[in-house]
Amino acid sequence: MSASSDGTLFQYPTGPFNQILGFVSGGAIQPIDWLGDPEWAMFSLVLLSAWQAYGFQMIVYLAGLQGIPDELYDAAKIDGANAFRRFWHVTMPGLRPTHVFVLVITTIQAFKLYTQVAILTQGGPKSSTETVVHYMVRAGFEEQKMGYASAVSVILFVIVLIIALIQRQLLRRFDV
């Protein structure tokens, strides 16, 4: 789904989220200005971004699960491990590299969040949804501070590089 169509979900006061909230509460909860209230705007963008990333993350986790050898589950079953113990002692350790990868990719994506902010809130209300990339674009193109925006982009690059190097070290530890 695109960010503009996602905005209709949060529309005040008649958007689907407010309609569901009103129906479930029997009208006791007043409609929320999801994107116009500084206390709710960032939560709304985080919720939207999490939903958009969910599909990719599930594909990665599916690949991680398929990479765990069936023999490990069979051996655990023979040793008398119940379903919970097999999950905790076979599945979870087998997914450690996947957890690291998903965590790092999600963190990098959070730093790069621009489209949703630009379309839905433009960094408002009261700069509550301003992200690094939105700030950089606004400084460079709206305020015509190209040098400053370039410096911000270099700092963002260094942060993302550090995160990528940490991921590399963590994945090496798991021999992946």
JSON list of C-alpha atoms in Angstrom, two decimals:
[
{"chain": "A", "resi": 1, "resn": "MET", "atom": "CA", "xyz": [0.00, 0.00, 0.00]},
{"chain": "A", "resi": 2, "resn": "SER", "atom": "CA", "xyz": [1.18, 3.52, -0.65]},
{"chain": "A", "resi": 3, "resn": "ALA", "atom": "CA", "xyz": [1.65, 6.12, 2.05]},
{"chain": "A", "resi": 4, "resn": "SER", "atom": "CA", "xyz": [-1.15, 8.27, 0.64]},
{"chain": "A", "resi": 5, "resn": "SER", "atom": "CA", "xyz": [-3.69, 5.45, 0.83]},
{"chain": "A", "resi": 6, "resn": "ASP", "atom": "CA", "xyz": [-2.39, 4.56, 4.29]},
{"chain": "A", "resi": 7, "resn": "GLY", "atom": "CA", "xyz": [-3.22, 8.10, 5.34]},
{"chain": "A", "resi": 8, "resn": "THR", "atom": "CA", "xyz": [-6.91, 7.38, 4.87]},
{"chain": "A", "resi": 9, "resn": "LEU", "atom": "CA", "xyz": [-6.69, 4.75, 7.61]},
{"chain": "A", "resi": 10, "resn": "PHE", "atom": "CA", "xyz": [-5.70, 7.48, 10.08]},
{"chain": "A", "resi": 11, "resn": "GLN", "atom": "CA", "xyz": [-8.11, 10.14, 8.76]},
{"chain": "A", "resi": 12, "resn": "TYR", "atom": "CA", "xyz": [-9.72, 12.27, 11.46]},
{"chain": "A", "resi": 13, "resn": "PRO", "atom": "CA", "xyz": [-12.51, 11.78, 12.52]},
{"chain": "A", "resi": 14, "resn": "THR", "atom": "CA", "xyz": [-13.97, 9.32, 9.98]},
{"chain": "A", "resi": 15, "resn": "GLY", "atom": "CA", "xyz": [-11.03, 7.05, 9.11]},
{"chain": "A", "resi": 16, "resn": "PRO", "atom": "CA", "xyz": [-11.33, 3.28, 9.51]},
{"chain": "A", "resi": 17, "resn": "PHE", "atom": "CA", "xyz": [-9.17, 3.21, 12.66]},
{"chain": "A", "resi": 18, "resn": "ASN", "atom": "CA", "xyz": [-11.43, 5.75, 14.36]},
{"chain": "A", "resi": 19, "resn": "GLN", "atom": "CA", "xyz": [-14.53, 3.92, 13.16]},
{"chain": "A", "resi": 20, "resn": "ILE", "atom": "CA", "xyz": [-13.25, 0.62, 14.58]},
{"chain": "A", "resi": 21, "resn": "LEU", "atom": "CA", "xyz": [-12.20, 2.32, 17.81]},
{"chain": "A", "resi": 22, "resn": "GLY", "atom": "CA", "xyz": [-15.66, 3.88, 18.18]},
{"chain": "A", "resi": 23, "resn": "PHE", "atom": "CA", "xyz": [-17.42, 0.60, 17.39]},
{"chain": "A", "resi": 24, "resn": "VAL", "atom": "CA", "xyz": [-15.31, -1.50, 19.77]},
{"chain": "A", "resi": 25, "resn": "SER", "atom": "CA", "xyz": [-15.67, 1.03, 22.60]},
{"chain": "A", "resi": 26, "resn": "GLY", "atom": "CA", "xyz": [-19.37, 1.59, 21.96]},
{"chain": "A", "resi": 27, "resn": "GLY", "atom": "CA", "xyz": [-18.69, 5.27, 21.31]},
{"chain": "A", "resi": 28, "resn": "ALA", "atom": "CA", "xyz": [-16.94, 5.76, 24.67]},
{"chain": "A", "resi": 29, "resn": "ILE", "atom": "CA", "xyz": [-13.62, 6.66, 23.05]},
{"chain": "A", "resi": 30, "resn": "GLN", "atom": "CA", "xyz": [-13.62, 9.86, 21.04]},
{"chain": "A", "resi": 31, "resn": "PRO", "atom": "CA", "xyz": [-11.98, 9.87, 17.58]},
{"chain": "A", "resi": 32, "resn": "ILE", "atom": "CA", "xyz": [-8.21, 10.40, 17.69]},
{"chain": "A", "resi": 33, "resn": "ASP", "atom": "CA", "xyz": [-6.41, 12.80, 15.39]},
{"chain": "A", "resi": 34, "resn": "TRP", "atom": "CA", "xyz": [-3.74, 10.20, 14.63]},
{"chain": "A", "resi": 35, "resn": "LEU", "atom": "CA", "xyz": [-1.62, 12.37, 12.34]},
{"chain": "A", "resi": 36, "resn": "GLY", "atom": "CA", "xyz": [-2.51, 15.81, 13.72]},
{"chain": "A", "resi": 37, "resn": "ASP", "atom": "CA", "xyz": [-1.83, 15.24, 17.42]},
{"chain": "A", "resi": 38, "resn": "PRO", "atom": "CA", "xyz": [1.87, 15.38, 18.41]},
{"chain": "A", "resi": 39, "resn": "GLU", "atom": "CA", "xyz": [1.32, 12.61, 20.95]},
{"chain": "A", "resi": 40, "resn": "TRP", "atom": "CA", "xyz": [-0.14, 10.20, 18.37]},
{"chain": "A", "resi": 41, "resn": "ALA", "atom": "CA", "xyz": [1.60, 11.17, 15.12]},
{"chain": "A", "resi": 42, "resn": "MET", "atom": "CA", "xyz": [4.90, 9.33, 15.64]},
{"chain": "A", "resi": 43, "resn": "PHE", "atom": "CA", "xyz": [3.07, 6.28, 17.00]},
{"chain": "A", "resi": 44, "resn": "SER", "atom": "CA", "xyz": [0.98, 6.24, 13.83]},
{"chain": "A", "resi": 45, "resn": "LEU", "atom": "CA", "xyz": [4.05, 6.40, 11.59]},
{"chain": "A", "resi": 46, "resn": "VAL", "atom": "CA", "xyz": [5.80, 3.67, 13.59]},
{"chain": "A", "resi": 47, "resn": "LEU", "atom": "CA", "xyz": [2.70, 1.48, 13.31]},
{"chain": "A", "resi": 48, "resn": "LEU", "atom": "CA", "xyz": [2.49, 2.11, 9.57]},
{"chain": "A", "resi": 49, "resn": "SER", "atom": "CA", "xyz": [6.21, 1.45, 9.02]},
{"chain": "A", "resi": 50, "resn": "ALA", "atom": "CA", "xyz": [6.06, -1.75, 11.07]},
{"chain": "A", "resi": 51, "resn": "TRP", "atom": "CA", "xyz": [3.13, -2.95, 8.98]},
{"chain": "A", "resi": 52, "resn": "GLN", "atom": "CA", "xyz": [4.96, -2.16, 5.75]},
{"chain": "A", "resi": 53, "resn": "ALA", "atom": "CA", "xyz": [8.11, -3.99, 6.90]},
{"chain": "A", "resi": 54, "resn": "TYR", "atom": "CA", "xyz": [6.24, -6.99, 8.26]},
{"chain": "A", "resi": 55, "resn": "GLY", "atom": "CA", "xyz": [6.07, -8.88, 4.95]},
{"chain": "A", "resi": 56, "resn": "PHE", "atom": "CA", "xyz": [9.80, -8.65, 4.26]},
{"chain": "A", "resi": 57, "resn": "GLN", "atom": "CA", "xyz": [10.64, -9.65, 7.81]},
{"chain": "A", "resi": 58, "resn": "MET", "atom": "CA", "xyz": [8.38, -12.71, 7.64]},
{"chain": "A", "resi": 59, "resn": "ILE", "atom": "CA", "xyz": [10.03, -13.86, 4.40]},
{"chain": "A", "resi": 60, "resn": "VAL", "atom": "CA", "xyz": [13.44, -13.52, 6.08]},
{"chain": "A", "resi": 61, "resn": "TYR", "atom": "CA", "xyz": [12.22, -15.47, 9.12]},
{"chain": "A", "resi": 62, "resn": "LEU", "atom": "CA", "xyz": [10.75, -18.16, 6.87]},
{"chain": "A", "resi": 63, "resn": "ALA", "atom": "CA", "xyz": [14.13, -18.53, 5.17]},
{"chain": "A", "resi": 64, "resn": "GLY", "atom": "CA", "xyz": [15.79, -18.69, 8.59]},
{"chain": "A", "resi": 65, "resn": "LEU", "atom": "CA", "xyz": [13.40, -21.40, 9.74]},
{"chain": "A", "resi": 66, "resn": "GLN", "atom": "CA", "xyz": [14.00, -23.42, 6.59]},
{"chain": "A", "resi": 67, "resn": "GLY", "atom": "CA", "xyz": [17.74, -23.22, 7.26]},
{"chain": "A", "resi": 68, "resn": "ILE", "atom": "CA", "xyz": [17.45, -25.09, 10.57]},
{"chain": "A", "resi": 69, "resn": "PRO", "atom": "CA", "xyz": [18.19, -28.78, 9.92]},
{"chain": "A", "resi": 70, "resn": "ASP", "atom": "CA", "xyz": [15.32, -31.19, 10.65]},
{"chain": "A", "resi": 71, "resn": "GLU", "atom": "CA", "xyz": [17.83, -33.53, 12.29]},
{"chain": "A", "resi": 72, "resn": "LEU", "atom": "CA", "xyz": [18.17, -31.09, 15.20]},
{"chain": "A", "resi": 73, "resn": "TYR", "atom": "CA", "xyz": [14.43, -31.30, 15.88]},
{"chain": "A", "resi": 74, "resn": "ASP", "atom": "CA", "xyz": [14.50, -35.09, 15.56]},
{"chain": "A", "resi": 75, "resn": "ALA", "atom": "CA", "xyz": [17.43, -35.36, 17.98]},
{"chain": "A", "resi": 76, "resn": "ALA", "atom": "CA", "xyz": [15.70, -33.08, 20.49]},
{"chain": "A", "resi": 77, "resn": "LYS", "atom": "CA", "xyz": [12.50, -35.14, 20.22]},
{"chain": "A", "resi": 78, "resn": "ILE", "atom": "CA", "xyz": [14.47, -38.37, 20.81]},
{"chain": "A", "resi": 79, "resn": "ASP", "atom": "CA", "xyz": [16.08, -36.73, 23.85]},
{"chain": "A", "resi": 80, "resn": "GLY", "atom": "CA", "xyz": [12.59, -36.13, 25.22]},
{"chain": "A", "resi": 81, "resn": "ALA", "atom": "CA", "xyz": [12.26, -32.40, 24.59]},
{"chain": "A", "resi": 82, "resn": "ASN", "atom": "CA", "xyz": [8.68, -31.15, 24.46]},
{"chain": "A", "resi": 83, "resn": "ALA", "atom": "CA", "xyz": [7.51, -28.59, 21.88]},
{"chain": "A", "resi": 84, "resn": "PHE", "atom": "CA", "xyz": [8.45, -25.61, 24.05]},
{"chain": "A", "resi": 85, "resn": "ARG", "atom": "CA", "xyz": [11.96, -26.95, 24.73]},
{"chain": "A", "resi": 86, "resn": "ARG", "atom": "CA", "xyz": [12.48, -27.70, 21.02]},
{"chain": "A", "resi": 87, "resn": "PHE", "atom": "CA", "xyz": [11.43, -24.15, 20.23]},
{"chain": "A", "resi": 88, "resn": "TRP", "atom": "CA", "xyz": [13.61, -22.62, 22.95]},
{"chain": "A", "resi": 89, "resn": "HIS", "atom": "CA", "xyz": [16.72, -24.78, 22.46]},
{"chain": "A", "resi": 90, "resn": "VAL", "atom": "CA", "xyz": [16.61, -25.51, 18.71]},
{"chain": "A", "resi": 91, "resn": "THR", "atom": "CA", "xyz": [14.55, -22.89, 16.90]},
{"chain": "A", "resi": 92, "resn": "MET", "atom": "CA", "xyz": [15.61, -19.79, 18.81]},
{"chain": "A", "resi": 93, "resn": "PRO", "atom": "CA", "xyz": [19.37, -20.47, 18.62]},
{"chain": "A", "resi": 94, "resn": "GLY", "atom": "CA", "xyz": [18.96, -21.38, 14.96]},
{"chain": "A", "resi": 95, "resn": "LEU", "atom": "CA", "xyz": [17.31, -18.02, 14.31]},
{"chain": "A", "resi": 96, "resn": "ARG", "atom": "CA", "xyz": [19.95, -15.88, 16.08]},
{"chain": "A", "resi": 97, "resn": "PRO", "atom": "CA", "xyz": [21.57, -14.73, 12.82]},
{"chain": "A", "resi": 98, "resn": "THR", "atom": "CA", "xyz": [18.12, -14.01, 11.40]},
{"chain": "A", "resi": 99, "resn": "HIS", "atom": "CA", "xyz": [17.21, -11.95, 14.47]},
{"chain": "A", "resi": 100, "resn": "VAL", "atom": "CA", "xyz": [20.39, -9.91, 14.08]},
{"chain": "A", "resi": 101, "resn": "PHE", "atom": "CA", "xyz": [19.80, -9.37, 10.37]},
{"chain": "A", "resi": 102, "resn": "VAL", "atom": "CA", "xyz": [16.17, -8.31, 10.82]},
{"chain": "A", "resi": 103, "resn": "LEU", "atom": "CA", "xyz": [17.04, -6.02, 13.73]},
{"chain": "A", "resi": 104, "resn": "VAL", "atom": "CA", "xyz": [19.82, -4.28, 11.82]},
{"chain": "A", "resi": 105, "resn": "ILE", "atom": "CA", "xyz": [17.85, -3.93, 8.58]},
{"chain": "A", "resi": 106, "resn": "THR", "atom": "CA", "xyz": [14.84, -2.58, 10.49]},
{"chain": "A", "resi": 107, "resn": "THR", "atom": "CA", "xyz": [17.06, -0.08, 12.32]},
{"chain": "A", "resi": 108, "resn": "ILE", "atom": "CA", "xyz": [18.59, 1.11, 9.06]},
{"chain": "A", "resi": 109, "resn": "GLN", "atom": "CA", "xyz": [15.14, 1.41, 7.48]},
{"chain": "A", "resi": 110, "resn": "ALA", "atom": "CA", "xyz": [13.99, 3.49, 10.45]},
{"chain": "A", "resi": 111, "resn": "PHE", "atom": "CA", "xyz": [16.86, 5.91, 9.84]},
{"chain": "A", "resi": 112, "resn": "LYS", "atom": "CA", "xyz": [15.88, 6.15, 6.17]},
{"chain": "A", "resi": 113, "resn": "LEU", "atom": "CA", "xyz": [12.19, 6.85, 6.82]},
{"chain": "A", "resi": 114, "resn": "TYR", "atom": "CA", "xyz": [11.15, 9.66, 4.48]},
{"chain": "A", "resi": 115, "resn": "THR", "atom": "CA", "xyz": [8.19, 8.88, 2.23]},
{"chain": "A", "resi": 116, "resn": "GLN", "atom": "CA", "xyz": [5.62, 8.34, 4.95]},
{"chain": "A", "resi": 117, "resn": "VAL", "atom": "CA", "xyz": [6.69, 11.51, 6.77]},
{"chain": "A", "resi": 118, "resn": "ALA", "atom": "CA", "xyz": [6.73, 13.63, 3.60]},
{"chain": "A", "resi": 119, "resn": "ILE", "atom": "CA", "xyz": [3.29, 12.48, 2.46]},
{"chain": "A", "resi": 120, "resn": "LEU", "atom": "CA", "xyz": [1.41, 12.12, 5.73]},
{"chain": "A", "resi": 121, "resn": "THR", "atom": "CA", "xyz": [2.75, 14.73, 8.18]},
{"chain": "A", "resi": 122, "resn": "GLN", "atom": "CA", "xyz": [5.52, 16.80, 6.52]},
{"chain": "A", "resi": 123, "resn": "GLY", "atom": "CA", "xyz": [7.46, 16.44, 9.79]},
{"chain": "A", "resi": 124, "resn": "GLY", "atom": "CA", "xyz": [4.67, 17.89, 11.91]},
{"chain": "A", "resi": 125, "resn": "PRO", "atom": "CA", "xyz": [2.75, 18.43, 14.02]},
{"chain": "A", "resi": 126, "resn": "LYS", "atom": "CA", "xyz": [5.25, 20.52, 15.99]},
{"chain": "A", "resi": 127, "resn": "SER", "atom": "CA", "xyz": [8.15, 18.55, 14.40]},
{"chain": "A", "resi": 128, "resn": "SER", "atom": "CA", "xyz": [7.03, 15.44, 16.29]},
{"chain": "A", "resi": 129, "resn": "THR", "atom": "CA", "xyz": [7.56, 13.21, 13.25]},
{"chain": "A", "resi": 130, "resn": "GLU", "atom": "CA", "xyz": [10.72, 14.80, 11.88]},
{"chain": "A", "resi": 131, "resn": "THR", "atom": "CA", "xyz": [13.19, 12.10, 10.82]},
{"chain": "A", "resi": 132, "resn": "VAL", "atom": "CA", "xyz": [16.84, 12.47, 9.87]},
{"chain": "A", "resi": 133, "resn": "VAL", "atom": "CA", "xyz": [16.20, 12.02, 6.15]},
{"chain": "A", "resi": 134, "resn": "HIS", "atom": "CA", "xyz": [13.17, 14.34, 6.11]},
{"chain": "A", "resi": 135, "resn": "TYR", "atom": "CA", "xyz": [15.21, 16.95, 7.99]},
{"chain": "A", "resi": 136, "resn": "MET", "atom": "CA", "xyz": [18.07, 16.53, 5.52]},
{"chain": "A", "resi": 137, "resn": "VAL", "atom": "CA", "xyz": [15.81, 16.95, 2.47]},
{"chain": "A", "resi": 138, "resn": "ARG", "atom": "CA", "xyz": [14.03, 19.93, 4.02]},
{"chain": "A", "resi": 139, "resn": "ALA", "atom": "CA", "xyz": [17.34, 21.61, 4.88]},
{"chain": "A", "resi": 140, "resn": "GLY", "atom": "CA", "xyz": [18.77, 20.98, 1.42]},
{"chain": "A", "resi": 141, "resn": "PHE", "atom": "CA", "xyz": [15.85, 21.71, -0.86]},
{"chain": "A", "resi": 142, "resn": "GLU", "atom": "CA", "xyz": [13.43, 23.92, 1.07]},
{"chain": "A", "resi": 143, "resn": "GLU", "atom": "CA", "xyz": [15.95, 25.99, 3.04]},
{"chain": "A", "resi": 144, "resn": "GLN", "atom": "CA", "xyz": [18.64, 25.82, 0.30]},
{"chain": "A", "resi": 145, "resn": "LYS", "atom": "CA", "xyz": [21.36, 24.74, 2.76]},
{"chain": "A", "resi": 146, "resn": "MET", "atom": "CA", "xyz": [23.03, 22.18, 0.52]},
{"chain": "A", "resi": 147, "resn": "GLY", "atom": "CA", "xyz": [26.30, 22.06, 2.46]},
{"chain": "A", "resi": 148, "resn": "TYR", "atom": "CA", "xyz": [24.49, 21.52, 5.73]},
{"chain": "A", "resi": 149, "resn": "ALA", "atom": "CA", "xyz": [22.26, 18.83, 4.20]},
{"chain": "A", "resi": 150, "resn": "SER", "atom": "CA", "xyz": [25.36, 17.15, 2.77]},
{"chain": "A", "resi": 151, "resn": "ALA", "atom": "CA", "xyz": [26.97, 17.12, 6.21]},
{"chain": "A", "resi": 152, "resn": "VAL", "atom": "CA", "xyz": [23.82, 15.55, 7.68]},
{"chain": "A", "resi": 153, "resn": "SER", "atom": "CA", "xyz": [23.88, 12.90, 4.94]},
{"chain": "A", "resi": 154, "resn": "VAL", "atom": "CA", "xyz": [27.52, 12.07, 5.68]},
{"chain": "A", "resi": 155, "resn": "ILE", "atom": "CA", "xyz": [26.71, 11.68, 9.37]},
{"chain": "A", "resi": 156, "resn": "LEU", "atom": "CA", "xyz": [23.75, 9.45, 8.47]},
{"chain": "A", "resi": 157, "resn": "PHE", "atom": "CA", "xyz": [26.05, 7.39, 6.22]},
{"chain": "A", "resi": 158, "resn": "VAL", "atom": "CA", "xyz": [28.55, 6.95, 9.07]},
{"chain": "A", "resi": 159, "resn": "ILE", "atom": "CA", "xyz": [25.79, 5.84, 11.46]},
{"chain": "A", "resi": 160, "resn": "VAL", "atom": "CA", "xyz": [24.42, 3.32, 8.95]},
{"chain": "A", "resi": 161, "resn": "LEU", "atom": "CA", "xyz": [27.96, 2.10, 8.21]},
{"chain": "A", "resi": 162, "resn": "ILE", "atom": "CA", "xyz": [28.60, 1.53, 11.92]},
{"chain": "A", "resi": 163, "resn": "ILE", "atom": "CA", "xyz": [25.35, -0.41, 12.22]},
{"chain": "A", "resi": 164, "resn": "ALA", "atom": "CA", "xyz": [26.27, -2.51, 9.18]},
{"chain": "A", "resi": 165, "resn": "LEU", "atom": "CA", "xyz": [29.72, -3.25, 10.63]},
{"chain": "A", "resi": 166, "resn": "ILE", "atom": "CA", "xyz": [28.16, -4.28, 13.94]},
{"chain": "A", "resi": 167, "resn": "GLN", "atom": "CA", "xyz": [25.84, -6.61, 12.02]},
{"chain": "A", "resi": 168, "resn": "ARG", "atom": "CA", "xyz": [28.80, -8.08, 10.17]},
{"chain": "A", "resi": 169, "resn": "GLN", "atom": "CA", "xyz": [30.65, -8.77, 13.43]},
{"chain": "A", "resi": 170, "resn": "LEU", "atom": "CA", "xyz": [27.58, -10.32, 15.06]},
{"chain": "A", "resi": 171, "resn": "LEU", "atom": "CA", "xyz": [26.94, -12.55, 12.06]},
{"chain": "A", "resi": 172, "resn": "ARG", "atom": "CA", "xyz": [30.58, -13.66, 12.02]},
{"chain": "A", "resi": 173, "resn": "ARG", "atom": "CA", "xyz": [30.19, -14.70, 15.63]},
{"chain": "A", "resi": 174, "resn": "PHE", "atom": "CA", "xyz": [27.39, -17.04, 14.52]},
{"chain": "A", "resi": 175, "resn": "ASP", "atom": "CA", "xyz": [29.52, -18.40, 11.65]},
{"chain": "A", "resi": 176, "resn": "VAL", "atom": "CA", "xyz": [27.08, -17.31, 8.97]}
]
